[in-house]
XYZ file of N, CA and C in Angstrom:
576
model
N 0.904 -1.336 0.038
C -0.011 -0.188 0.075
C 1.035 1.134 -0.259
N 0.459 2.207 -0.767
C 1.569 3.436 -1.040
C 0.909 4.399 0.004
N 1.945 5.153 0.841
C 1.207 6.093 1.854
C 1.820 7.488 0.775
N 1.021 8.189 0.857
C 0.902 9.663 0.297
C 1.114 10.673 1.253
N 1.899 11.556 1.242
C 2.425 12.509 2.576
C 1.958 13.755 1.831
N 0.942 14.378 2.384
C 0.687 15.800 2.073
C 1.121 16.722 3.161
N 0.877 18.052 2.584
C 1.012 19.149 3.522
C 0.031 19.421 4.467
N 0.129 19.534 5.955
C -0.831 19.816 6.854
C -1.984 20.529 6.278
N -1.909 21.553 5.556
C -3.288 21.864 4.989
C -3.854 21.648 3.961
N -3.281 20.598 3.443
C -4.013 19.720 2.418
C -4.497 18.661 2.851
N -4.859 18.156 4.048
C -5.481 17.214 4.697
C -6.744 16.860 4.288
N -7.674 17.793 3.872
C -9.019 17.601 3.714
C -9.298 16.896 2.254
N -8.079 17.238 1.207
C -8.268 16.606 0.198
C -8.131 15.294 0.113
N -8.682 14.354 -0.643
C -8.278 13.091 -0.760
C -8.306 12.656 -2.135
N -6.905 12.010 -2.489
C -6.739 11.211 -3.777
C -7.710 10.431 -3.996
N -7.360 9.851 -5.242
C -8.411 8.633 -5.652
C -7.814 7.404 -4.828
N -6.394 7.269 -4.588
C -5.916 6.180 -4.057
C -6.470 6.049 -2.670
N -6.409 7.190 -1.931
C -6.907 7.464 -0.456
C -8.277 6.579 -0.527
N -9.378 7.137 -1.458
C -10.460 6.851 -1.293
C -10.868 5.253 -1.411
N -10.088 4.724 -2.564
C -10.274 3.343 -2.894
C -9.566 2.498 -1.791
N -8.814 2.999 -0.962
C -8.404 2.330 0.116
C -9.315 2.269 1.403
N -10.111 2.920 1.158
C -11.079 3.162 2.620
C -11.813 1.958 2.653
N -12.171 1.448 4.085
C -12.873 0.208 4.145
C -14.478 0.495 3.275
N -15.021 1.461 3.455
C -16.118 1.805 2.755
C -16.038 1.493 1.241
N -15.016 2.226 0.546
C -14.838 1.988 -0.903
C -14.457 0.547 -1.220
N -13.866 -0.144 -0.491
C -13.206 -1.576 -0.566
C -14.541 -2.689 -0.691
N -15.210 -2.332 0.475
C -16.517 -3.322 0.463
C -17.565 -2.773 -0.550
N -17.671 -1.635 -1.060
C -18.506 -1.412 -2.262
C -17.770 -1.860 -3.417
N -16.525 -2.062 -3.685
C -15.939 -2.497 -4.759
C -16.272 -4.183 -5.001
N -16.265 -4.584 -3.497
C -16.488 -6.074 -3.312
C -17.858 -6.570 -3.543
N -18.830 -5.809 -3.162
C -20.174 -5.942 -3.207
C -20.605 -6.176 -4.945
N -19.781 -5.072 -5.716
C -19.981 -4.878 -6.875
C -19.592 -5.938 -7.567
N -18.152 -6.584 -7.403
C -17.847 -7.515 -8.108
C -18.492 -8.975 -7.784
N -18.909 -9.036 -6.563
C -19.707 -10.391 -6.071
C -21.119 -10.595 -6.763
N -21.850 -8.963 -6.902
C -22.890 -9.223 -7.790
C -22.784 -9.517 -9.008
N -21.875 -9.111 -9.627
C -21.563 -9.375 -11.193
C -21.186 -10.720 -11.099
N -20.587 -11.329 -10.091
C -20.244 -12.717 -10.703
C -21.409 -13.735 -10.343
N -22.405 -13.106 -9.366
C -23.579 -13.965 -9.399
C -24.398 -13.782 -10.897
N -24.277 -12.395 -11.509
C -25.050 -12.414 -12.723
C -24.571 -13.669 -13.770
N -23.112 -13.704 -13.673
C -22.445 -14.694 -14.539
C -22.898 -16.421 -14.244
N -22.850 -16.294 -12.831
C -23.204 -17.615 -12.308
C -24.642 -18.186 -12.560
N -25.455 -17.026 -12.419
C -27.129 -17.383 -12.567
C -27.327 -17.799 -14.020
N -26.749 -16.611 -14.888
C -26.925 -17.175 -16.493
C -26.239 -18.424 -16.984
N -25.236 -18.912 -16.161
C -24.722 -20.259 -16.426
C -25.730 -21.584 -16.008
N -26.196 -21.038 -14.772
C -27.254 -22.301 -14.173
C -28.869 -22.189 -14.856
N -29.022 -20.899 -15.142
C -30.254 -20.966 -16.047
C -30.168 -21.783 -17.219
N -29.029 -21.540 -18.073
C -28.773 -22.306 -19.368
C -28.204 -23.669 -19.233
N -27.847 -23.981 -17.935
C -27.284 -25.231 -17.935
C -28.761 -26.087 -17.672
N -29.574 -25.611 -16.825
C -30.915 -26.458 -16.500
C -32.223 -25.923 -16.968
N -32.109 -25.002 -17.837
C -33.523 -24.262 -18.310
C -34.476 -24.146 -16.963
N -34.083 -23.357 -16.341
C -34.546 -22.818 -15.073
C -35.812 -22.149 -15.303
N -36.170 -21.458 -16.607
C -37.166 -20.785 -16.707
C -37.078 -19.279 -16.442
N -35.952 -18.671 -16.119
C -35.923 -17.116 -16.178
C -35.354 -16.746 -17.305
N -34.905 -17.309 -18.147
C -34.642 -16.807 -19.544
C -34.558 -17.917 -20.615
N -34.397 -18.914 -19.929
C -34.079 -20.382 -20.695
C -35.112 -21.518 -20.146
N -35.637 -22.143 -21.441
C -36.675 -22.871 -21.105
C -37.895 -22.507 -21.832
N -38.428 -21.804 -22.277
C -39.581 -21.549 -22.787
C -39.363 -22.078 -24.449
N -40.560 -22.920 -24.944
C -40.383 -23.511 -26.161
C -41.245 -22.406 -27.205
N -41.246 -22.295 -28.363
C -41.616 -21.547 -29.320
C -43.145 -20.827 -29.091
N -43.911 -22.240 -28.632
C -45.302 -21.457 -28.101
C -45.283 -20.904 -26.650
N -44.043 -20.621 -26.040
C -44.296 -20.084 -24.633
C -44.459 -20.485 -23.666
N -44.334 -22.034 -23.511
C -44.462 -22.765 -22.461
C -43.277 -23.144 -21.742
N -43.553 -22.975 -20.741
C -42.099 -23.362 -19.703
C -41.900 -24.937 -19.951
N -40.742 -25.475 -19.769
C -40.441 -26.730 -19.586
C -38.817 -26.781 -18.615
N -39.088 -26.357 -17.628
C -37.763 -26.686 -16.770
C -37.080 -27.817 -16.878
N -36.113 -27.872 -16.858
C -34.984 -29.071 -16.844
C -35.490 -29.778 -18.274
N -35.998 -29.199 -19.238
C -36.414 -29.862 -20.416
C -35.082 -30.075 -21.634
N -35.822 -29.889 -22.777
C -35.055 -30.086 -23.925
C -33.887 -28.929 -23.806
N -34.396 -27.688 -23.508
C -33.736 -26.296 -23.847
C -32.531 -26.281 -22.953
N -32.530 -27.356 -21.546
C -31.478 -27.474 -20.739
C -30.278 -27.751 -21.950
N -28.934 -26.978 -21.168
C -27.673 -27.559 -21.677
C -27.404 -28.855 -21.375
N -27.554 -29.446 -20.326
C -27.389 -30.915 -19.605
C -28.144 -31.675 -20.865
N -29.008 -31.009 -21.197
C -30.233 -32.079 -22.026
C -29.898 -31.817 -23.580
N -28.876 -31.348 -23.901
C -28.747 -30.989 -25.410
C -29.073 -29.767 -25.997
N -29.514 -28.998 -24.991
C -30.109 -27.449 -25.684
C -28.818 -26.735 -25.993
N -29.121 -25.969 -26.945
C -28.013 -24.809 -27.104
C -28.145 -23.545 -26.556
N -27.213 -22.881 -25.551
C -27.728 -21.715 -25.179
C -27.286 -20.445 -26.134
N -26.609 -20.962 -27.369
C -26.202 -19.799 -28.388
C -27.326 -19.581 -29.412
N -27.967 -20.835 -29.984
C -28.603 -21.077 -31.266
C -29.848 -19.857 -31.439
N -30.672 -20.015 -30.269
C -31.623 -18.988 -30.472
C -31.119 -17.426 -30.677
N -30.516 -17.170 -29.744
C -30.147 -15.543 -29.556
C -29.333 -15.242 -30.956
N -28.513 -16.079 -31.322
C -27.405 -15.617 -32.274
C -28.256 -16.168 -33.505
N -29.280 -16.900 -33.763
C -29.807 -17.074 -35.077
C -30.958 -15.679 -35.272
N -31.888 -15.593 -34.179
C -32.927 -14.596 -34.576
C -32.815 -13.172 -33.543
N -31.743 -13.171 -32.753
C -31.582 -11.852 -32.433
C -30.424 -11.087 -32.739
N -29.654 -11.558 -33.569
C -28.398 -11.044 -34.169
C -29.079 -9.723 -35.068
N -28.473 -8.896 -35.077
C -28.861 -7.831 -36.350
C -27.359 -7.052 -36.164
N -27.307 -5.985 -37.513
C -26.267 -5.146 -37.902
C -25.267 -5.882 -38.378
N -24.295 -4.985 -38.334
C -23.119 -5.648 -39.073
C -22.459 -6.928 -39.263
N -22.405 -7.327 -37.871
C -21.864 -8.819 -37.342
C -22.903 -9.896 -37.667
N -24.120 -9.736 -38.302
C -25.236 -10.767 -38.051
C -24.766 -11.754 -38.807
N -24.104 -11.704 -40.029
C -23.872 -12.889 -40.856
C -22.512 -14.015 -39.968
N -21.888 -13.469 -39.219
C -21.199 -14.241 -38.412
C -21.633 -14.717 -37.273
N -22.385 -14.066 -36.580
C -23.062 -14.479 -35.465
C -24.336 -15.875 -35.767
N -24.820 -15.707 -36.924
C -25.358 -16.565 -37.368
C -24.826 -17.976 -37.813
N -23.349 -17.667 -38.401
C -22.686 -18.605 -38.665
C -22.253 -19.359 -37.551
N -22.181 -18.972 -36.438
C -21.565 -19.680 -35.155
C -22.627 -20.281 -34.355
N -23.791 -19.698 -34.296
C -25.145 -19.962 -33.917
C -25.234 -21.297 -33.428
N -25.087 -22.038 -32.337
C -25.330 -23.361 -31.971
C -24.369 -24.246 -32.060
N -23.301 -23.844 -32.601
C -21.870 -24.686 -32.606
C -21.625 -25.182 -31.580
N -20.574 -26.155 -31.450
C -20.378 -26.875 -30.367
C -19.050 -25.819 -29.408
N -18.491 -25.178 -30.395
C -17.496 -24.196 -29.625
C -17.955 -23.067 -29.249
N -19.073 -22.382 -29.931
C -19.689 -21.411 -29.230
C -20.437 -21.714 -28.117
N -21.166 -22.933 -28.161
C -22.085 -23.173 -26.990
C -21.099 -23.421 -25.705
N -20.194 -24.179 -25.987
C -19.324 -24.711 -24.751
C -18.269 -23.450 -24.367
N -17.895 -22.539 -25.273
C -17.115 -21.362 -25.067
C -17.973 -20.553 -24.129
N -19.208 -20.356 -24.674
C -20.213 -19.278 -23.808
C -20.424 -19.860 -22.150
N -20.629 -21.259 -22.163
C -21.198 -21.900 -21.069
C -19.860 -21.807 -20.442
N -18.681 -22.221 -20.592
C -17.268 -22.416 -19.841
C -16.903 -20.816 -19.168
N -16.970 -19.985 -20.152
C -17.070 -18.617 -19.924
C -17.825 -18.109 -18.863
N -19.025 -18.054 -18.859
C -20.167 -17.863 -18.065
C -19.395 -18.419 -16.499
N -19.491 -19.826 -16.626
C -19.100 -20.362 -15.238
C -17.644 -19.964 -14.733
N -16.605 -19.985 -15.606
C -15.398 -19.395 -15.100
C -15.334 -18.049 -14.598
N -15.622 -16.823 -15.386
C -15.905 -15.591 -15.033
C -16.774 -15.593 -13.795
N -17.910 -16.398 -13.776
C -18.687 -16.133 -12.302
C -18.167 -16.578 -11.151
N -17.460 -17.710 -11.303
C -16.690 -17.840 -10.002
C -15.574 -17.156 -9.900
N -14.622 -16.819 -10.648
C -13.704 -16.105 -10.277
C -14.134 -14.701 -9.815
N -15.041 -14.160 -9.937
C -15.616 -12.866 -9.668
C -16.052 -12.968 -8.153
N -16.836 -14.239 -7.963
C -17.511 -14.526 -6.975
C -16.571 -14.781 -5.892
N -15.675 -15.250 -6.395
C -14.428 -15.929 -4.957
C -13.361 -14.792 -5.294
N -13.202 -13.812 -6.024
C -12.318 -12.699 -5.760
C -10.712 -13.358 -6.305
N -10.894 -14.410 -7.312
C -9.392 -14.908 -7.840
C -9.422 -14.806 -8.997
N -8.470 -14.855 -9.825
C -8.130 -14.876 -11.140
C -8.812 -13.479 -11.791
N -8.866 -12.400 -11.066
C -9.540 -11.323 -11.308
C -8.970 -10.808 -12.964
N -7.748 -10.820 -13.098
C -7.144 -10.287 -14.388
C -7.755 -11.463 -15.666
N -7.799 -12.709 -15.276
C -8.519 -13.333 -16.567
C -9.769 -13.175 -16.661
N -10.744 -12.999 -15.472
C -12.139 -12.911 -15.537
C -12.305 -11.440 -15.751
N -11.607 -10.619 -15.590
C -12.029 -9.324 -16.118
C -11.831 -8.977 -17.476
N -10.757 -9.701 -18.034
C -10.581 -9.712 -19.385
C -11.761 -10.643 -20.214
N -11.909 -11.398 -19.735
C -12.711 -12.711 -20.553
C -14.195 -12.122 -20.344
N -14.580 -11.613 -19.222
C -15.865 -10.909 -18.974
C -15.958 -9.510 -19.850
N -15.191 -8.689 -19.848
C -15.069 -7.562 -20.660
C -15.034 -7.973 -22.125
N -14.586 -8.907 -22.512
C -14.658 -9.361 -23.845
C -16.068 -10.160 -24.241
N -16.536 -10.837 -23.636
C -18.075 -11.356 -23.633
C -19.134 -10.278 -23.658
N -18.994 -9.330 -22.791
C -19.456 -8.198 -22.583
C -19.812 -7.220 -24.038
N -18.400 -7.256 -24.643
C -18.426 -6.414 -25.682
C -18.891 -7.088 -27.118
N -18.639 -8.749 -27.118
C -19.017 -9.369 -27.962
C -20.696 -9.519 -27.978
N -21.370 -9.699 -26.845
C -22.810 -9.664 -26.562
C -23.466 -8.174 -27.303
N -22.554 -7.075 -27.162
C -23.086 -5.917 -27.504
C -23.161 -5.701 -29.045
N -21.944 -6.476 -29.431
C -21.882 -6.332 -30.879
C -23.115 -7.338 -32.007
N -23.471 -8.085 -30.836
C -24.677 -9.110 -31.756
C -25.876 -8.566 -32.293
N -26.204 -7.219 -31.818
C -27.256 -6.520 -32.073
C -27.036 -4.869 -32.170
N -26.393 -4.539 -33.221
C -25.826 -3.311 -33.239
C -26.947 -2.355 -34.471
N -27.127 -1.129 -34.207
C -26.950 -0.479 -33.128
C -27.801 -0.903 -31.988
N -27.368 -0.729 -30.569
C -28.390 -0.928 -29.155
C -29.894 -0.457 -29.623
N -30.863 -0.896 -29.023
C -32.305 -0.553 -29.080
C -32.554 0.888 -28.367
N -32.253 1.110 -27.213
C -31.999 2.313 -26.124
C -31.182 3.311 -26.575
N -30.076 3.046 -26.958
C -29.004 4.107 -27.237
C -27.953 3.947 -28.243
N -28.027 4.588 -29.076
C -27.053 4.484 -30.611
C -25.745 4.198 -30.320
N -25.013 4.415 -29.016
C -23.850 3.752 -28.718
C -23.286 3.106 -27.773
N -24.366 3.080 -26.498
C -23.707 2.732 -25.445
C -25.079 1.893 -24.775
N -24.704 0.759 -24.206
C -25.792 0.003 -23.244
C -25.537 -0.434 -22.335
N -25.951 -1.680 -21.462
C -25.384 -2.015 -20.258
C -24.437 -3.220 -20.790
N -24.188 -3.599 -21.610
C -23.013 -4.376 -22.062
C -22.042 -3.633 -22.057
N -21.982 -2.598 -22.893
C -20.638 -1.704 -22.507
C -20.264 -1.235 -21.112
N -21.227 -1.069 -20.397
C -21.149 -0.311 -18.838
C -20.670 -1.595 -18.266
N -20.988 -2.835 -18.420
C -20.454 -4.105 -17.772
C -19.108 -4.129 -18.026
N -18.624 -3.942 -19.379
C -17.072 -4.211 -19.472
C -16.373 -3.237 -18.940
N -16.747 -2.042 -19.040
C -15.982 -1.325 -18.223
C -15.906 -1.307 -16.678
N -16.995 -1.735 -16.354
C -17.124 -2.263 -14.648
C -15.923 -3.292 -14.589
N -16.234 -4.330 -15.424
C -15.231 -5.549 -14.890
C -13.780 -4.993 -15.044
N -13.551 -4.044 -15.984
C -11.870 -3.497 -16.293
C -11.585 -2.800 -14.848
N -12.471 -1.946 -14.388
C -12.403 -1.031 -13.322
C -12.166 -2.134 -12.124
N -12.935 -3.156 -12.156
C -12.666 -3.792 -10.746
C -11.577 -4.550 -10.757
N -11.131 -4.931 -11.964
C -9.769 -5.647 -11.911
C -8.621 -4.743 -11.491
N -8.556 -3.555 -12.403
C -7.742 -2.655 -11.952
C -7.574 -2.073 -10.783
N -8.788 -2.117 -9.901
C -8.725 -1.672 -8.345
C -8.343 -2.678 -7.456
N -8.179 -3.958 -7.840
C -7.896 -5.092 -7.106
C -9.025 -5.380 -6.139
N -10.385 -5.605 -6.746
C -11.473 -5.775 -5.970
C -11.628 -7.238 -5.209
N -10.715 -8.152 -5.810
C -10.647 -9.411 -5.206
C -10.351 -9.847 -3.893
N -9.520 -8.856 -3.551
C -9.139 -8.973 -1.918
C -9.988 -8.358 -0.947
N -11.105 -7.938 -1.053
C -11.952 -7.841 -0.105
C -13.291 -8.861 -0.185
N -13.354 -9.282 0.918
C -14.766 -10.361 1.020
C -14.461 -11.336 -0.059
N -13.183 -11.736 -0.562
C -12.843 -12.914 -1.467
C -11.730 -13.413 -1.056
N -11.015 -14.273 -1.947
C -10.149 -15.186 -1.559
C -8.746 -14.313 -2.456
N -8.953 -13.342 -3.007
C -7.805 -12.692 -3.630
C -6.564 -12.765 -2.759
N -6.424 -12.298 -1.623
C -5.213 -12.121 -1.085
C -4.392 -13.639 -0.906
N -5.167 -14.314 -0.524
C -4.579 -15.828 -0.317
C -4.412 -16.179 -1.627
N -5.130 -16.120 -2.847
C -4.880 -16.640 -3.917
C -3.471 -15.775 -4.519
N -3.483 -14.474 -4.463
C -1.988 -14.034 -4.917
C -0.902 -14.118 -4.075
N -0.805 -14.739 -3.245
C -0.095 -15.215 -2.308
C 0.664 -16.731 -2.815
N -0.037 -17.330 -3.871
C 0.200 -18.784 -4.093
C 1.398 -18.870 -4.800
N 2.184 -20.094 -5.236
C 3.447 -20.013 -5.743
C 2.936 -19.744 -7.225
N 1.786 -20.467 -7.759
C 1.690 -20.106 -9.183
C 1.499 -19.049 -9.507
N 0.635 -18.209 -8.565
C 0.290 -16.714 -8.846
C 1.457 -16.032 -9.158
N 2.356 -16.096 -7.951
C 3.508 -15.243 -7.939
C 4.588 -15.349 -9.074
N 4.510 -16.671 -9.540
C 5.512 -17.153 -10.861
C 4.780 -16.504 -12.033
N 3.498 -16.757 -11.916
C 2.677 -16.147 -13.053
C 1.634 -14.986 -12.831
N 2.168 -13.748 -12.764
C 1.336 -12.780 -12.228
C 0.017 -12.534 -12.941
N -0.198 -12.852 -14.199
C -1.380 -12.500 -15.187
C -2.222 -13.297 -14.427
N -2.176 -14.279 -13.550
C -2.926 -15.149 -12.929
C -3.771 -14.562 -11.325
N -3.477 -13.325 -11.353
C -3.911 -12.538 -10.394
C -5.196 -12.274 -10.356
């Protein structure tokens, strides 16, 4: 931790580094990190089991929890959205990978890995980079966004994950401190 020394007359001005190191700020960042982690994990489990919160409805609108739409039963988590929801300059690309094994498995493993890393506060660099990339890719599926011609929640999510990573948000209410001291992480800091 870096200590910043200021003249006595400047003690009321806090630098950004001071604010981020306050217990309140650290806890707020941890809560944000865990919240994002749970959103990735929830998406994973909903698609894995077709729990009915977004996955599990047939074309007639009937809910079939744990049914054919569940990834564990052979359902594709990418086919519907990438086939019917894609629009804009990348539509052809997303249509071409919709329902492929590598898109399905990559998406599911990404949701699980990012969600676990964020929730536990470990591997924040990889989780932040992968999560930001996933958000940007999801943003490019349907361009321009419906509610704003430039930015939507996907871009804000990507920026948030980068900020959480840059601010070391895995060390409060997480296993980041312990994780960062392991031999493998010490040898390969990219795993922080």
